[in-house]
Coordinates of C-alpha atoms (C1' of nucleotides) in Angstrom, one line a residue:
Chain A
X155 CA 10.0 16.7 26.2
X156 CA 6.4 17.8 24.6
X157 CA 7.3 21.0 25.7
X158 CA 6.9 23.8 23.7
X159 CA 8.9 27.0 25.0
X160 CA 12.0 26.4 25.9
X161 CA 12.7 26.5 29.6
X162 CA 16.5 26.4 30.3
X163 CA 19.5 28.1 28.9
X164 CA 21.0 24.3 27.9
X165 CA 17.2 23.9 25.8
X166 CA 17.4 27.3 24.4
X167 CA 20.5 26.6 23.2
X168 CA 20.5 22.8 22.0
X169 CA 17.0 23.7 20.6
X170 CA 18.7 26.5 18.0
X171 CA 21.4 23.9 17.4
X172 CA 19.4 21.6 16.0
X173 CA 16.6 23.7 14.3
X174 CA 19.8 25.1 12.4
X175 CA 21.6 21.7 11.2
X176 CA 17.9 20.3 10.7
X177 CA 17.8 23.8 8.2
X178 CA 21.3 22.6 6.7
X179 CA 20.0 19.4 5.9
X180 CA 16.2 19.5 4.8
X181 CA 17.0 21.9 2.2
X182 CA 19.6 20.2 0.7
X183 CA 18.0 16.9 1.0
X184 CA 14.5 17.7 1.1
X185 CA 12.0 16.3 4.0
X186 CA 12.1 12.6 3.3
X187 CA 15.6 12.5 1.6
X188 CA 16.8 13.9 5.4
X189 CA 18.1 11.5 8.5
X190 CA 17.8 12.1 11.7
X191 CA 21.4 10.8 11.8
X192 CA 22.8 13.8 9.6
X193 CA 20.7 16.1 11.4
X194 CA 22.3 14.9 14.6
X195 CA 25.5 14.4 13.4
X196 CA 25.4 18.2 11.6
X197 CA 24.3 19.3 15.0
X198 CA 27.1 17.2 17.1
X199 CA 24.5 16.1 19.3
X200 CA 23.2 12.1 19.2
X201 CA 19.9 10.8 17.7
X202 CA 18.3 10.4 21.3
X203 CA 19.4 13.9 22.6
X204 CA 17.7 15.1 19.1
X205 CA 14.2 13.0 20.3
X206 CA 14.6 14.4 24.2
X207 CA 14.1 18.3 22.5
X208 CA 11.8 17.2 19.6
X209 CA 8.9 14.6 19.3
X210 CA 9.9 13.5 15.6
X211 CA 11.5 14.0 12.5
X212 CA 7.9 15.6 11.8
X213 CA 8.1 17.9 14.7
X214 CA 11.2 19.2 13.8
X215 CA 10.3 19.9 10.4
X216 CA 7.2 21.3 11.1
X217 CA 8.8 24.2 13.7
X218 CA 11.2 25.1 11.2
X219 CA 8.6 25.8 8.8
X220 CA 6.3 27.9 10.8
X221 CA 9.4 29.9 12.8
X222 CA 10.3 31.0 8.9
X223 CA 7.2 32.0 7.3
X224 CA 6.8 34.6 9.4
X225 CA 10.7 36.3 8.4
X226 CA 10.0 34.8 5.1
X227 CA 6.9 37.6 4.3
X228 CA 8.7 40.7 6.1
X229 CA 9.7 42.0 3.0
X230 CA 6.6 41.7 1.4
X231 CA 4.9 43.7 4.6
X232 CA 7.3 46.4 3.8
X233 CA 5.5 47.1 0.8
X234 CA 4.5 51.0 1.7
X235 CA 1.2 52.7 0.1
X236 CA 2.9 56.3 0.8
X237 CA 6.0 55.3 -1.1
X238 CA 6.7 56.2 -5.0
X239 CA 4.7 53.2 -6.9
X240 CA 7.7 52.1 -8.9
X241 CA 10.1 52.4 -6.4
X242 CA 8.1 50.6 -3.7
X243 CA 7.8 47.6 -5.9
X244 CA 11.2 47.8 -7.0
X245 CA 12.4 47.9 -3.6
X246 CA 10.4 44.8 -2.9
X247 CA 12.6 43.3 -5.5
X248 CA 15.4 44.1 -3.9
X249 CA 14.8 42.9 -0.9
X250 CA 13.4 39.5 -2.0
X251 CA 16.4 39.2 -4.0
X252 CA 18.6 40.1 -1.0
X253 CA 17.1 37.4 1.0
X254 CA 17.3 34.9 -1.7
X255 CA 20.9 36.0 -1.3
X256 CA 21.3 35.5 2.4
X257 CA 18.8 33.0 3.3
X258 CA 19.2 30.7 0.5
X259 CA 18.8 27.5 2.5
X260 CA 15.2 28.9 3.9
X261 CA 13.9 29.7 0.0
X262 CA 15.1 25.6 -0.7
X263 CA 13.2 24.7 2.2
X264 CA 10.3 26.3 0.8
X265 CA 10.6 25.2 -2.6
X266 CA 10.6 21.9 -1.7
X267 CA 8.0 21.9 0.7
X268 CA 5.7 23.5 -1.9
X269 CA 6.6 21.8 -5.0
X270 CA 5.3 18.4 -3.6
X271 CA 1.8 20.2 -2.8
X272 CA 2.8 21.5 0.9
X273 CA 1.3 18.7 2.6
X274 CA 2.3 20.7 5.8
X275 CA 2.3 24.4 5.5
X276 CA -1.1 24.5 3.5
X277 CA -2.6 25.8 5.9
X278 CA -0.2 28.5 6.7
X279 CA -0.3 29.4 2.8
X280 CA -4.4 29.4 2.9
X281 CA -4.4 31.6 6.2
X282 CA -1.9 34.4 6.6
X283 CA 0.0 34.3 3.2
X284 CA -3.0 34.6 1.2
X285 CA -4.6 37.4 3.7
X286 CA -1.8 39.5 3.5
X287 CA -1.1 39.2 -0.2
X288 CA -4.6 40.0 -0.8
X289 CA -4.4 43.2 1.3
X290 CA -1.0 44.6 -1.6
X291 CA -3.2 43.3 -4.4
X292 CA -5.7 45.6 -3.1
X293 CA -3.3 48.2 -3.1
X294 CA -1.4 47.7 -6.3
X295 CA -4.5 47.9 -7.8
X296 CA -5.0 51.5 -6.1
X297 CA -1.5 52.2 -8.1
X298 CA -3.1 51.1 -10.9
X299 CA -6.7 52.8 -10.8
X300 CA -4.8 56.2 -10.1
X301 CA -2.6 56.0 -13.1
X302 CA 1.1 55.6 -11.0
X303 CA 1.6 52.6 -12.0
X304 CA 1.2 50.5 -15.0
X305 CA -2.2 47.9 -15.4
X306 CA -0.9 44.5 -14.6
X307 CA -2.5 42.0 -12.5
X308 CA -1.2 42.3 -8.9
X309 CA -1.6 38.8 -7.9
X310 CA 0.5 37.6 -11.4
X311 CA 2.8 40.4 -10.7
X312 CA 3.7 39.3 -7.4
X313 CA 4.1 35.7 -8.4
X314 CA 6.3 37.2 -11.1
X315 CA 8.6 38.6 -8.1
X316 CA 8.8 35.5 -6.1
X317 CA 9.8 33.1 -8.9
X318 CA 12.4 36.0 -10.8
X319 CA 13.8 36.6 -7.3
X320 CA 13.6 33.0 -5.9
X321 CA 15.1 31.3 -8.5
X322 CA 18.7 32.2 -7.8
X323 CA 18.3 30.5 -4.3
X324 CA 16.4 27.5 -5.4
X325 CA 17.9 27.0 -8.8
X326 CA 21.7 28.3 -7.8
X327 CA 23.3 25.6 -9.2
X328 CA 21.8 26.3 -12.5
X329 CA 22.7 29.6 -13.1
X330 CA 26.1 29.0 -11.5
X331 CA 26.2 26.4 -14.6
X332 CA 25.4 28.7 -17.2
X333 CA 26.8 31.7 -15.9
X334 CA 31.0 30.7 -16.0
X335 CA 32.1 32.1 -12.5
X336 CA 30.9 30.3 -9.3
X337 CA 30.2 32.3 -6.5
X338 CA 27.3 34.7 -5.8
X339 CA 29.1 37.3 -8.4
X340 CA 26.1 37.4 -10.4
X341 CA 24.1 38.4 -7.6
X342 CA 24.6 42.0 -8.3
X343 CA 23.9 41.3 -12.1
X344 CA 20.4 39.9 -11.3
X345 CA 19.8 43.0 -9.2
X346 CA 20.8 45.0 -12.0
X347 CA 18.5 43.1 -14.8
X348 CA 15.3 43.0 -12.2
X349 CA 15.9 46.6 -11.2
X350 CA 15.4 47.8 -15.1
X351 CA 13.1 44.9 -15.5
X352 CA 10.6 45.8 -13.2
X353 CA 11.3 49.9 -14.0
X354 CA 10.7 49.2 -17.4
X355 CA 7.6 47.0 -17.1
X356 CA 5.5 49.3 -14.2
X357 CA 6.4 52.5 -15.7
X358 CA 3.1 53.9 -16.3
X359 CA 3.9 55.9 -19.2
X360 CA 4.0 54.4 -23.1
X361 CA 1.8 51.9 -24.6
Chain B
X62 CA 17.8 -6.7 -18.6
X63 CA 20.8 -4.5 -18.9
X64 CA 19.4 -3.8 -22.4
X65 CA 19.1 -0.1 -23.7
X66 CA 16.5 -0.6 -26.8
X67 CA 14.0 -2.5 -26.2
X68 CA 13.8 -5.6 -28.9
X69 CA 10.2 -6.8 -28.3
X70 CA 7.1 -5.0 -28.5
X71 CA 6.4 -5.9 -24.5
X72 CA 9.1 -4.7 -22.9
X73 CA 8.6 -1.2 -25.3
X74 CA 5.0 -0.8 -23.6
X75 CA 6.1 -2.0 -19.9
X76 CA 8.8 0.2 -20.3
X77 CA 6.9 3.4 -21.0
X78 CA 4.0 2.2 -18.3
X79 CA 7.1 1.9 -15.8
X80 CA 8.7 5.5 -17.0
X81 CA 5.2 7.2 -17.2
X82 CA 4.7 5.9 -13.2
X83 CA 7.8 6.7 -12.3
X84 CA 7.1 10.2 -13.8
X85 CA 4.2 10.5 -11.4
X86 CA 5.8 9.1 -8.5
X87 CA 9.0 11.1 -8.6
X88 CA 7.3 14.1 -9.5
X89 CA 5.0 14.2 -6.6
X90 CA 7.3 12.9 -3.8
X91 CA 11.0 13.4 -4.8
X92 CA 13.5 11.0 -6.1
X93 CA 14.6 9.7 -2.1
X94 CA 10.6 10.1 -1.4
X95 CA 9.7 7.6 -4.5
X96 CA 9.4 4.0 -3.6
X97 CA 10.0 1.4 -6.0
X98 CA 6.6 -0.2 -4.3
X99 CA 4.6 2.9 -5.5
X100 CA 5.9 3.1 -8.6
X101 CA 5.2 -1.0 -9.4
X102 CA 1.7 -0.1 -7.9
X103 CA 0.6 2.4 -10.1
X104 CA 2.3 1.0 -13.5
X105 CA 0.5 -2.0 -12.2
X106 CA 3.6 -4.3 -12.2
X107 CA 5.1 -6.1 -9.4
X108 CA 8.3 -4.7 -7.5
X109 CA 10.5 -7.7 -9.4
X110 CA 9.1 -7.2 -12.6
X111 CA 10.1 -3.4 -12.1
X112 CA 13.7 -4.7 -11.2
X113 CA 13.3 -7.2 -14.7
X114 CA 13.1 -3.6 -17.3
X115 CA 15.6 -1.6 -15.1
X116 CA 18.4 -2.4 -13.0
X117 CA 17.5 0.1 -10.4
X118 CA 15.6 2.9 -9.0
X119 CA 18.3 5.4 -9.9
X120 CA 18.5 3.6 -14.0
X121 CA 14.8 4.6 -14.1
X122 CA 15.0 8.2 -12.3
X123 CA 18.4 8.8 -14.8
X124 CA 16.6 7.5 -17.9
X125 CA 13.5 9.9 -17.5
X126 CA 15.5 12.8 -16.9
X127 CA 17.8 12.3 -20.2
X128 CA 14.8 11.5 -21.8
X129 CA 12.8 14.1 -20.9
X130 CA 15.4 17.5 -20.8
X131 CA 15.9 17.1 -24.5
X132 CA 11.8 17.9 -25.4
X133 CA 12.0 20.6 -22.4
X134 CA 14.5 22.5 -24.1
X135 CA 12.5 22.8 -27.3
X136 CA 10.9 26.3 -26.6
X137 CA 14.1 27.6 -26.2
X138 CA 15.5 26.3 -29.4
X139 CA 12.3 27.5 -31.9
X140 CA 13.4 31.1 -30.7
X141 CA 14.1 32.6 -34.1
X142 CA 16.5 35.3 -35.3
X143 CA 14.4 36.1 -38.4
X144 CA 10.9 37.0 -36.6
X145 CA 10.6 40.2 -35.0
X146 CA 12.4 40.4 -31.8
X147 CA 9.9 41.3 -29.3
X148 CA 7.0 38.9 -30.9
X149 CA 9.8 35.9 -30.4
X150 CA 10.8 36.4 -27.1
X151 CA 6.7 36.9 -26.1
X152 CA 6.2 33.9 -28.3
X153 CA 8.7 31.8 -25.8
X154 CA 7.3 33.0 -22.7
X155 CA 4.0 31.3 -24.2
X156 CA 5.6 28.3 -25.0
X157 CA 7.5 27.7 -21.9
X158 CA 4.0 28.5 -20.1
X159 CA 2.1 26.7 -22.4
X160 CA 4.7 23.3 -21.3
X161 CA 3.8 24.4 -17.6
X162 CA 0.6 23.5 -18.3
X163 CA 0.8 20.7 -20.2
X164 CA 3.7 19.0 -18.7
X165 CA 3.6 20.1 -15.0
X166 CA 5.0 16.7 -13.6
X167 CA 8.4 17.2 -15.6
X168 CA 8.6 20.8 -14.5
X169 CA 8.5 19.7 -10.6
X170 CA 10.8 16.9 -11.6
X171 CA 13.4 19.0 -13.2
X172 CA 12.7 21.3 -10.5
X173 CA 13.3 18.8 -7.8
X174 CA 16.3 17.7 -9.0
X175 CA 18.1 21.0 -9.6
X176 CA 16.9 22.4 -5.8
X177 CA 18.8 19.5 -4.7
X178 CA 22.3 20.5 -6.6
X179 CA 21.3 18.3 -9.7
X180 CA 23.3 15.8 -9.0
X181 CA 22.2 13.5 -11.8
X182 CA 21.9 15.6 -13.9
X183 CA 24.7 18.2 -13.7
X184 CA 26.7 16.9 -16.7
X185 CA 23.6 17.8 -19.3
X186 CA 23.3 21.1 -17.2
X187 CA 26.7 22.3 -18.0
X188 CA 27.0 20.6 -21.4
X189 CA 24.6 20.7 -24.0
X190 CA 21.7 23.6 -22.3
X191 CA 24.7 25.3 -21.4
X192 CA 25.4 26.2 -25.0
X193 CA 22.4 25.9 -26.1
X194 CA 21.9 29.1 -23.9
X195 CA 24.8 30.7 -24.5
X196 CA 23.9 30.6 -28.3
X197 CA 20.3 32.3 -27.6
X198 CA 22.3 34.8 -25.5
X199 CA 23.7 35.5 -28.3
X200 CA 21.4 36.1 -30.4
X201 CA 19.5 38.4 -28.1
X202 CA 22.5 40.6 -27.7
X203 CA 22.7 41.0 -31.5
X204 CA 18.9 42.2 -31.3
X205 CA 20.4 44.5 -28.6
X206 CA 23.1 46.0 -29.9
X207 CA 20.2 46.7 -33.3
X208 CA 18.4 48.4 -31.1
X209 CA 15.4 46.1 -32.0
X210 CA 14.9 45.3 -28.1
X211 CA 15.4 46.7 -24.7
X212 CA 19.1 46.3 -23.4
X213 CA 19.0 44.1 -20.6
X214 CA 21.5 41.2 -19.9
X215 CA 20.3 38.1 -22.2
X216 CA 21.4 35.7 -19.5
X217 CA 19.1 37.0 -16.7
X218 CA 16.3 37.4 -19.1
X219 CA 16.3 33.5 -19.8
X220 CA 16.3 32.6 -16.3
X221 CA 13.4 35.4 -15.4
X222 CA 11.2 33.4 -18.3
X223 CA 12.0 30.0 -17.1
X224 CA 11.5 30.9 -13.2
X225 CA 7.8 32.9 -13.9
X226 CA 6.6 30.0 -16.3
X227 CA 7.9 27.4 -14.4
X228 CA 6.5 28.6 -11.1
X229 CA 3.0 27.8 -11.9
X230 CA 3.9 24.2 -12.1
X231 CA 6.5 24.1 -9.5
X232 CA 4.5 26.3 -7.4
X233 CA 0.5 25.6 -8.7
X234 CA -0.5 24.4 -5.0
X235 CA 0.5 28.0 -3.7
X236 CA -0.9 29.9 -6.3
X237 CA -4.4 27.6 -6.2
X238 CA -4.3 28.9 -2.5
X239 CA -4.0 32.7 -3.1
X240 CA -5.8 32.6 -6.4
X241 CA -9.7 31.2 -4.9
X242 CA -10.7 29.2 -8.3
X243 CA -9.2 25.9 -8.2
X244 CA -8.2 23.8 -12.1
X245 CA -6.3 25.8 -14.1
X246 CA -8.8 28.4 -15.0
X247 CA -5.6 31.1 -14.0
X248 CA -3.6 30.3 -16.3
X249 CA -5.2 32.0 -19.0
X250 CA -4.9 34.5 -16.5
X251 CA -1.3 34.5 -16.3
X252 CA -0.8 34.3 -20.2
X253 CA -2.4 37.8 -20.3
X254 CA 0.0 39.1 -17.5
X255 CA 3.3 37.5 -18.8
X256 CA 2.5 38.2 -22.3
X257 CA 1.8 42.2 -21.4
X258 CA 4.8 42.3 -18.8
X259 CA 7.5 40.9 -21.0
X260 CA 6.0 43.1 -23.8
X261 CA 6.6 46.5 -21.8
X262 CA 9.7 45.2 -20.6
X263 CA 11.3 44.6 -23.6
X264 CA 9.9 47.4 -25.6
X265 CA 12.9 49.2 -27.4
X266 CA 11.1 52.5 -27.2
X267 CA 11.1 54.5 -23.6
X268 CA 13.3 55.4 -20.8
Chain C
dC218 C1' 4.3 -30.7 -29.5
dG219 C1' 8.7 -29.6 -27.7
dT220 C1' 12.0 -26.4 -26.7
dC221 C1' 14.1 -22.1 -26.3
dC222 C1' 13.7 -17.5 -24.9
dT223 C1' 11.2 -13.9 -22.8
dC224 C1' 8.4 -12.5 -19.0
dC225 C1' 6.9 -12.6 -14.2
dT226 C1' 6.5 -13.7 -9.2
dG227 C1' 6.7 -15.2 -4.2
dA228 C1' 9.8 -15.6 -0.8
dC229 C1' 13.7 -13.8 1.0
dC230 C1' 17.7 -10.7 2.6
dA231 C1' 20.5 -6.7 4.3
dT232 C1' 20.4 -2.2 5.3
dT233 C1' 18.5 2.0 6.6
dT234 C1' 15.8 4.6 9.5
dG235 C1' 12.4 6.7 12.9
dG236 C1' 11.8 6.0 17.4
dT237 C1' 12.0 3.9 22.5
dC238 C1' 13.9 3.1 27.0
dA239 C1' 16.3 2.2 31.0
dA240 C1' 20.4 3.7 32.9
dT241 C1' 23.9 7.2 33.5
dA242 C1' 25.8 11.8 33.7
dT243 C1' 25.3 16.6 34.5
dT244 C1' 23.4 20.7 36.3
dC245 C1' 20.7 23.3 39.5
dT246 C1' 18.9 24.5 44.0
dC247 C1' 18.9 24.8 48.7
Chain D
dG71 C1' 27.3 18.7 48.9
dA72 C1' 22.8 16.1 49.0
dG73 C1' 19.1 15.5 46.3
dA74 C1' 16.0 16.8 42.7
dA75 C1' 15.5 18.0 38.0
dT76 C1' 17.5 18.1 33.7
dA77 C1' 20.3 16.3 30.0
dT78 C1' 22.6 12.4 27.5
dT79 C1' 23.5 8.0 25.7
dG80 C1' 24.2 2.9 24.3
dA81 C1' 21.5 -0.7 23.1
dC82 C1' 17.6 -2.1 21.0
dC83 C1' 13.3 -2.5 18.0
dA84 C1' 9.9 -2.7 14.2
dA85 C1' 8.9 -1.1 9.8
dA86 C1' 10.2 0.3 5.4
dT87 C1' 12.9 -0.2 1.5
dG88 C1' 16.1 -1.4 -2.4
dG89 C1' 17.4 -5.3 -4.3
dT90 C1' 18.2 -10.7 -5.2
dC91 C1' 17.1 -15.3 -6.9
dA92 C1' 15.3 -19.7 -8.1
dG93 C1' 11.7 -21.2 -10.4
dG94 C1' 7.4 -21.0 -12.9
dA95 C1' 4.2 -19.0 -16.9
dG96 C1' 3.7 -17.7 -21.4
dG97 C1' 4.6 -17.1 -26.1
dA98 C1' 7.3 -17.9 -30.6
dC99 C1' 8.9 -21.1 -33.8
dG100 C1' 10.4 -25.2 -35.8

DNA sequence: CGTCCTCCTGACCATTTGGTCAATATTCTC
DNA sequence: GAGAATATTGACCAAATGGTCAGGAGGACG
């Protein structure tokens, strides 16, 4: 099974079953703290079956990875030049929040991967990421040259965004710590506090 | 050796040359990525004589977390209710960045841990930086409800300092990648950002 | 110099884990 | 429903890994 796109309905199938359990379990347990055992297991399928639809533990991982980036940047894309300044970047917030909310297992994935020096999405990172993130530098600054937007650097800026928004997926159980009630209550409170964060911060008036 | 202070003068110097490699090797590769074989080779001790100072991989990973938390909550704790408001939260955002530069390897390990649920480390979460928050909250609702700083929620203001400091340890490999100079050179860089973004954010005046 | 205590190591062990394979079961196609 | 293609598994393997232990070095101290 070296193959690649998925031929039957049975490998379509099995494939997503185990691409989502191997999900569960590498971003809970990170890339070498996860077992093919769990992953089969999680999956209800055996070790063997796993090795018949993937090459290795590597392979696995590695498809994962490169199936996410893509979703992972969408909001980012969004980012719209004929928009309001502000409210484009807020909005980019908000939805990088939102997907911290709903995809919280795919921003620990990350996390982790990048953390010990992505030894296998660098090139991904190096490639696309930094191409396209590049391009809404170049246009944050535009913002900025035509006065509708306040003069911070783009690229900190947008680092800013992905670790204020980030952090409530990949450090969750901190925050649920410090903040009394469990759950994703406070969700709505760190949309709140970005929201006038980010308003306040851009607005291109004062100072 | 199921000794907690070290009596002679050897076992205080293998000690810290076992903790400082362990440091390195848990940092870089996670606490189930760490091998005790990696960690003797680069303190330069043998596997047994590792096993001789600790009673086991998880004793060492414990001990340098304990050990290390208290120092990485310092920042936090200098913040001061008599300076002026704005200069003292700016003056912790430079501080914690300031650690993210000196002390990287700790930021990734902290980081690593907590991704992972904390699970060794949940206990000193919820106990003493717990309150040590809740007391800083505090005292930034005071400068609040003075109308010395911008009202937004004290809580999600600490986390958004610790996540856009921390990230350029956590996270240096993928800002290296989008930022072209490699070292640390950026840094300075983001010191001018953070230190003019929290400043606008946190502005009393405005809106 | 002898002896006690600390320090260190080679050899060894049990378990875990990624991965293989031959054989069997299931599904698909005509 | 026969036969080919696909799917699944139990049994097994080699390497890695956390940890043990008996015994030997090495230093401190009388």
């Amino acid at each position: 099974m070296n193959v690649e796109r998925p031929r039957t309905r049975i490998q379509k199938k099995n494939r997503e079953t185990i691409l989502d359990a191997a999900l569960a379990v590498f971003s809970a347990e990170g890339f070498r703290g996860a077992t093919l055992d769990q992953i089969a297991e999680t999956a209800g399928l055996s070790k063997p079956n796993l090795l018949y639809y993937f090459a290795s533990k590597e392979a696995i991982y590695s498809e994962l990875l490169s199936t996410l980036l893509d979703t992972w940047l969408d909001p980012l894309r969004a980012l719209d030049e004929a928009g309001d300044p502000v409210d484009e970047i807020v909005g980019y917030v908000m939805r990088k929040l939102q997907m911290s909310r709903d995809m919280p297992r795919e921003s620990r994935l990350f996390a982790q991967e990048i953390v010990q020096g992505a030894p296998r999405i660098l090139e991904q990172i190096e490639g696309p990421l930094r191409r396209l993130v590049d391009d809404k530098a170049a246009l944050v600054t535009r913002w900025i040259d035509t006065g509708r937007i306040a003069a911070l650097d783009p690229y900190h800026l947008i680092f800013s965004i992905w670790a204020t928004t980030q952090h409530y997926a990949d450090f969750n159980t901190q925050v649920c710590s410090i903040l009394k009630p469990e759950g994703d209550a406070h969700m709505d409170d760190a949309a709140t506090f970005l929201s006038a964060f980010y308003r306040r911060a851009l607005d291109p008036r004062q100072l």
